[in-house]
Coordinates of C-alpha atoms in Angstrom, one line a residue:
X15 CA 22.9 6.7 -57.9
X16 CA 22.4 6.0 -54.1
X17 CA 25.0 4.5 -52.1
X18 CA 24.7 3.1 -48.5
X19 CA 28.2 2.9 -46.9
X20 CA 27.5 -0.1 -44.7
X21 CA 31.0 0.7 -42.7
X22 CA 32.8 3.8 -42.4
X23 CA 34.3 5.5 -39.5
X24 CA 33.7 9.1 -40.3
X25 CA 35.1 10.4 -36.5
X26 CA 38.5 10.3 -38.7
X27 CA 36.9 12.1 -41.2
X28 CA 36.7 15.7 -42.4
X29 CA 34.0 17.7 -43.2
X30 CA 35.3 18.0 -46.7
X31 CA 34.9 14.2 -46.9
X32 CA 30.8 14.4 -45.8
X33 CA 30.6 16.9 -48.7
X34 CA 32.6 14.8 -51.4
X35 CA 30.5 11.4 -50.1
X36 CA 27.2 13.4 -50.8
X37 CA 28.0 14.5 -54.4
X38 CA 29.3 10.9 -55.2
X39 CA 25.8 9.6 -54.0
X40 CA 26.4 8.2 -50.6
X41 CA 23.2 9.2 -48.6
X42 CA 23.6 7.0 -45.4
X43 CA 26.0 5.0 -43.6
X44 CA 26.8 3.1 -40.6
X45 CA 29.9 4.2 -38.5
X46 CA 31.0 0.7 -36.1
X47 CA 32.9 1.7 -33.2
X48 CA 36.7 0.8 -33.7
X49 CA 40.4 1.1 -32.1
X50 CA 41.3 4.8 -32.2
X51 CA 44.6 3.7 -33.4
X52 CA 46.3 4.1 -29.7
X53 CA 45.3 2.1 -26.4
X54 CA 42.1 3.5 -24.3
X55 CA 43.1 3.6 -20.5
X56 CA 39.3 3.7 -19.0
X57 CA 36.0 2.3 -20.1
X58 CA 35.1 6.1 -19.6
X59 CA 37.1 6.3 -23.0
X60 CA 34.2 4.0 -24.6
X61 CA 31.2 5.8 -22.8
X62 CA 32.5 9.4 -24.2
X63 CA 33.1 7.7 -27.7
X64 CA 30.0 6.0 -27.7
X65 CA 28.1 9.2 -26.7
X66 CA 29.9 10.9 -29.6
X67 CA 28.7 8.3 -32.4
X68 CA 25.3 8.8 -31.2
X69 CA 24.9 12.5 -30.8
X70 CA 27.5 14.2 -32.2
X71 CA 28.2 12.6 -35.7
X72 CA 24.7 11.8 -36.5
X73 CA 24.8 16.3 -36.5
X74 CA 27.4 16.3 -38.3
X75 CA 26.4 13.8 -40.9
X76 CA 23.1 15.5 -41.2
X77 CA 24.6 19.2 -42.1
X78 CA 25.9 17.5 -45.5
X79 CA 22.2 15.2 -46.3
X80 CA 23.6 11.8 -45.2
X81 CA 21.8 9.6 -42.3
X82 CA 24.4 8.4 -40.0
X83 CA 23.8 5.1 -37.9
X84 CA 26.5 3.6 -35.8
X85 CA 27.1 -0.1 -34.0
X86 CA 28.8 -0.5 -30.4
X87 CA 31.1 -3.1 -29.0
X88 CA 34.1 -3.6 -27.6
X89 CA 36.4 -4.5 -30.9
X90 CA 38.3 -7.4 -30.8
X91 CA 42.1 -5.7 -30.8
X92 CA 41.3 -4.0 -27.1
X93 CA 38.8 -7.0 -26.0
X94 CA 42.9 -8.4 -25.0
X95 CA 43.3 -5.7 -22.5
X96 CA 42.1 -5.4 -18.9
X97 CA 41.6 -2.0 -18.6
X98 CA 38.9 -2.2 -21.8
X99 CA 37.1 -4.9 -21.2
X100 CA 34.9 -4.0 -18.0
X101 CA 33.1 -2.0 -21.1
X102 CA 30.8 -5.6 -21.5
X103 CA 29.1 -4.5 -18.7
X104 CA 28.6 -1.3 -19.9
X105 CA 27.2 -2.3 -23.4
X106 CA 23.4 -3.2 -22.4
X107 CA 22.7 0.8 -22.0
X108 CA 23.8 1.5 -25.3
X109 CA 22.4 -1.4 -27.0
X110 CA 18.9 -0.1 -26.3
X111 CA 19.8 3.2 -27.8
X112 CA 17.7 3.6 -31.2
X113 CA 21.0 4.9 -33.2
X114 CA 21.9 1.5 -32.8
X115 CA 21.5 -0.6 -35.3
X116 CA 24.2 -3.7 -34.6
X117 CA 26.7 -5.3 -32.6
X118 CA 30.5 -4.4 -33.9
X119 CA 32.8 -4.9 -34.4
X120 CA 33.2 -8.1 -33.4
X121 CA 35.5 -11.3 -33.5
X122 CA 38.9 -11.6 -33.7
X123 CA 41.8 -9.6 -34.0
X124 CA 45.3 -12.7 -32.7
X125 CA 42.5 -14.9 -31.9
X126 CA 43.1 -15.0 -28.4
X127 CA 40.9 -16.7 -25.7
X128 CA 40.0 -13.1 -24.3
X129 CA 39.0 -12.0 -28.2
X130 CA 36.8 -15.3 -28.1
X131 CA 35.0 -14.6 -24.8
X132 CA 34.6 -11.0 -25.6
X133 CA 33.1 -11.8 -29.0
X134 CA 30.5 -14.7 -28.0
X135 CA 29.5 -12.1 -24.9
X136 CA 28.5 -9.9 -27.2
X137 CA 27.2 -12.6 -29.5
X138 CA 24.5 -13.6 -26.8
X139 CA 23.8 -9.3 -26.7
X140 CA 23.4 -9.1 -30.0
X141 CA 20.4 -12.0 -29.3
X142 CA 19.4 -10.7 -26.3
X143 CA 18.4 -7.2 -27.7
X144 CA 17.5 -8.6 -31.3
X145 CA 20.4 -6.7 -33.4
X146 CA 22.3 -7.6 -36.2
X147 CA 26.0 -8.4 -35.8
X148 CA 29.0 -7.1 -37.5
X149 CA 32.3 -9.5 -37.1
X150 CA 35.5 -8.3 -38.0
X151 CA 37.7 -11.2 -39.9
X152 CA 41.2 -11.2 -38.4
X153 CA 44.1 -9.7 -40.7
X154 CA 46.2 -12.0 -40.2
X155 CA 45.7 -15.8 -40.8
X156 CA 42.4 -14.7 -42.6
X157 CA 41.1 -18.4 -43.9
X158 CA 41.3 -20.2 -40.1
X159 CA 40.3 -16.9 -38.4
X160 CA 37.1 -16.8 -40.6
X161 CA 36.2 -20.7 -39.9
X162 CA 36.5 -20.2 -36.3
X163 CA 34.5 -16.9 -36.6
X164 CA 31.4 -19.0 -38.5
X165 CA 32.0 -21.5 -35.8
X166 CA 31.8 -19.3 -32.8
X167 CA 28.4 -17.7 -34.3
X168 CA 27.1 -21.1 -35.3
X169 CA 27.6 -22.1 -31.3
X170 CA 25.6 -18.6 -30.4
X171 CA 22.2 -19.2 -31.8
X172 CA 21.9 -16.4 -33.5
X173 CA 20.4 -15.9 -36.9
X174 CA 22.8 -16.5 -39.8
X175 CA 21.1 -13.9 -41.3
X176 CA 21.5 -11.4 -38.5
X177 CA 25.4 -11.9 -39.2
X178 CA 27.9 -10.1 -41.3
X179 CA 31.6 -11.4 -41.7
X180 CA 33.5 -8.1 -42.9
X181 CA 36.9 -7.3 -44.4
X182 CA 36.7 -10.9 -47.0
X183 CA 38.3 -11.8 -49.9
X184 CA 38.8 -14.5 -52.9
X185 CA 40.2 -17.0 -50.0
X186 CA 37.0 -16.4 -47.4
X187 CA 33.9 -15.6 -49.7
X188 CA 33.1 -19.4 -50.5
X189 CA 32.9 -20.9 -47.1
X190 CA 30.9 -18.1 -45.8
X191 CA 28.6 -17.7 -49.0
X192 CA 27.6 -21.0 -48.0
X193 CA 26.9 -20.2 -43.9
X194 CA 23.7 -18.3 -44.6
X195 CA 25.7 -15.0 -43.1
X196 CA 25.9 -12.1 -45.1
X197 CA 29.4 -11.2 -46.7
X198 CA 31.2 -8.2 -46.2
X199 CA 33.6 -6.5 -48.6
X200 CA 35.8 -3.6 -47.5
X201 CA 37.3 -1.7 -50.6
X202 CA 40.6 0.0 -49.2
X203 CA 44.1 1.3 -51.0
X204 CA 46.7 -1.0 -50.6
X205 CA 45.1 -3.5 -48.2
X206 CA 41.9 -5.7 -48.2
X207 CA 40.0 -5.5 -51.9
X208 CA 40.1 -2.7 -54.9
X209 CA 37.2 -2.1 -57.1
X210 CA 37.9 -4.7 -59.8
X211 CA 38.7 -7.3 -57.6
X212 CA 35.1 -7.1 -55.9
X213 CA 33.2 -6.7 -59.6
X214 CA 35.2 -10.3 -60.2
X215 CA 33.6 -11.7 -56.7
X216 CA 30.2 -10.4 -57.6
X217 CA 30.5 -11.8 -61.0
X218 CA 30.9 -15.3 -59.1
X219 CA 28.8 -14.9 -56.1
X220 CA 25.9 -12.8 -57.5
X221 CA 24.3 -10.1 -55.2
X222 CA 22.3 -11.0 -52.6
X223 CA 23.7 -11.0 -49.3
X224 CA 26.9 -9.1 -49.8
X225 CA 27.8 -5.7 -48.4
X226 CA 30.6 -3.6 -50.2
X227 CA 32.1 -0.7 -47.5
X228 CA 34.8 1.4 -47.7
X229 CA 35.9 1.3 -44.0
X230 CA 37.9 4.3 -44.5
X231 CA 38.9 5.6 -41.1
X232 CA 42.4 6.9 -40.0
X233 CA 45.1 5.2 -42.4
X234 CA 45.5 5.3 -45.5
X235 CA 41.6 4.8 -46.6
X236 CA 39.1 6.4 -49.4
X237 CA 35.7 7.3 -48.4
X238 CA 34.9 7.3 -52.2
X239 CA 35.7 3.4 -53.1
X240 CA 32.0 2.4 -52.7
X241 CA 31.1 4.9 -55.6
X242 CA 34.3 3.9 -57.7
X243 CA 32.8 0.1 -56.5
X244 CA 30.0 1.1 -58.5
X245 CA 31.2 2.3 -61.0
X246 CA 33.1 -0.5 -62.4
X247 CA 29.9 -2.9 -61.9
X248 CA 28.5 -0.7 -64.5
X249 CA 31.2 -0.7 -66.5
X250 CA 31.3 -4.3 -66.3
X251 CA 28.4 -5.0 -67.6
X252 CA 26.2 -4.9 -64.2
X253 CA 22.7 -3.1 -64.7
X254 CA 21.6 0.1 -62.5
X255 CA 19.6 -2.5 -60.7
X256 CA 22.0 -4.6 -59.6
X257 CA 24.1 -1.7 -58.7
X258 CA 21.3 -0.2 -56.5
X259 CA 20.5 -3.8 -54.5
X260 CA 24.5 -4.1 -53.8
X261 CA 25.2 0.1 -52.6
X262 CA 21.7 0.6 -51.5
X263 CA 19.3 -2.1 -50.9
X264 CA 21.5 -4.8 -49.1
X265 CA 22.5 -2.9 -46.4
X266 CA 19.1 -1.3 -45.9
X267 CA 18.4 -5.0 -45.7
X268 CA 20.9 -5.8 -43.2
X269 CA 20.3 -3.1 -40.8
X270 CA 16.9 -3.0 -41.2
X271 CA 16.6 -6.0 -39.0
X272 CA 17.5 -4.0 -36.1
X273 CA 14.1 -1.9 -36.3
X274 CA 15.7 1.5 -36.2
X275 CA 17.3 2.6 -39.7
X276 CA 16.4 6.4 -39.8
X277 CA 16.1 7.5 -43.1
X278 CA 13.7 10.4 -42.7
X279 CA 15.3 12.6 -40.1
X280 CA 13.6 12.0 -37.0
X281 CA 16.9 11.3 -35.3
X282 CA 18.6 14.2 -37.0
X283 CA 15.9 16.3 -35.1
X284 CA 17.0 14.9 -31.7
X285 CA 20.8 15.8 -32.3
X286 CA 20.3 18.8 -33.3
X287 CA 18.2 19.5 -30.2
X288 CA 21.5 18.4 -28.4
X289 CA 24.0 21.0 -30.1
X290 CA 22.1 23.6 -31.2
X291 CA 23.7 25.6 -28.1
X292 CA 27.2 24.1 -28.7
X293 CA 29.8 26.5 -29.5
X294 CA 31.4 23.7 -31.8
X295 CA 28.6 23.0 -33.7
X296 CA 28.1 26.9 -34.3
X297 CA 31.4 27.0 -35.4
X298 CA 31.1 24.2 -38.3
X299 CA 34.6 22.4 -39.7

């Protein structure tokens, strides 16, 4: 079995979790850039984080066999804070980077006006430099932050097909499943979906166009739900087929839009040409 992990932020991960994700199948993910869990100060905070996604954890990943690909944007939960959001400007020089392959995340976190300004900015980027986008759907107030979500991308010209709405459920799946964007399913303990929940969405909504991630980052997450996702497709009567378009070929799919999956190395080369004289990287986990 081959699993693409379509979101995962594997900074807040160990090296114990690459090597458990690469005997449960996963062979490549996308890491989005996210809220470190306490407020950044500078925009230099981004540009050092950003940095890190793109040269740093792409080594990493590679010591343990899986491709690592990562999306930038300012996230919606710091897009309310002035000391963050000069990071817009910033964005252009990393959008042209080839270990980009999106926009995230996105959207709303309150659904403030600074959330909506900062998210159809990066909308019209996301056009601009022909990437797919990844939209976080609030937490809160789920249903109306999702319809102003399909709203503000409708009013962006962008693709529907170039958009994924993330973090759904039983309430959001039907009005998005009928927006032409893709639908994003993260699988996380306690929170969000679980593995039987999804196989019952899947059973309704069939397939095509739906990403299942595990998100895990720094709570309380499992980097393993994809597989366990998996799992119980099979045991629900699901065929290896179907299994492998929902783990593996969707998201190749989704990100391959961007023109710059690396599946074959060639950017494991050029970040390993970056640390191969770093005391850290000598020195492993």
């Amino acid at each position: 079995m081959r699993i693409f992990d379509p979101h995962i932020h594997m900074t807040s991960r160990t090296t114990d979790d690459y090597r458990a994700m690469y005997d449960a199948g996963v062979r490549a993910l996308v890491e989005p850039a996210f809220w470190l869990g306490q407020p950044r100060t500078s925009p230099g905070s981004f540009t050092d984080y950003f940095d890190a996604l793109l040269g740093w954890e792409p080594y990493r990943a590679a010591q343990f066999g899986i491709r690592h690909h990562c999306t930038v944007g300012l996230n919606p939960k710091e897009a309310n804070d002035p000391r963050c959001t000069p990071v817009l400007d910033l964005l252009p020089r990393y959008l042209a980077k080839d270990g980009v392959v999106a926009v995230g995340e996105i959207g709303y976190d309150t659904m403030t006006d600074a959330e909506e300004h900062a998210f159809a900015t990066q909308l019209a980027l996301a056009v601009e430099f022909g990437l797919p986008a990844l939209v976080h759907t609030p937490h809160r107030d789920k249903a109306g932050g999702t319809a102003r979500s399909l709203a503000v991308v409708g009013e962006s010209g962008i693709d529907p097909g170039y958009v994924v709405l993330d973090h759904l459920n039983e309430v959001t799946v039907g009005e998005v499943a009928g927006s032409g964007c893709w639908m994003g399913f993260s699988i996380y303990p306690d929170t969000k979906m679980t593995p039987d929940r999804m196989v019952a969405v899947l059973k309704r909504y069939g397939t095509e166009r739906i990403l299942v991630n595990s998100a895990a980052d720094w709570g309380h997450s499992d980097p393993l739900l994809t597989r366990a996702t998996a799992d119980a497709m099979l045991a629900a009567g699901f065929d290896h087929d179907e299994v492998d378009r929902v783990m593996w070929r969707n998201p190749l799919i989704f990100y391959g839009q961007s023109g710059r999956l690396d599946l074959d190395g060639s950017n494991d080369v050029q970040a390993a040409g970056l640390y191969a004289g770093n005391s850290i990287a000598r020195g492993g986990s």
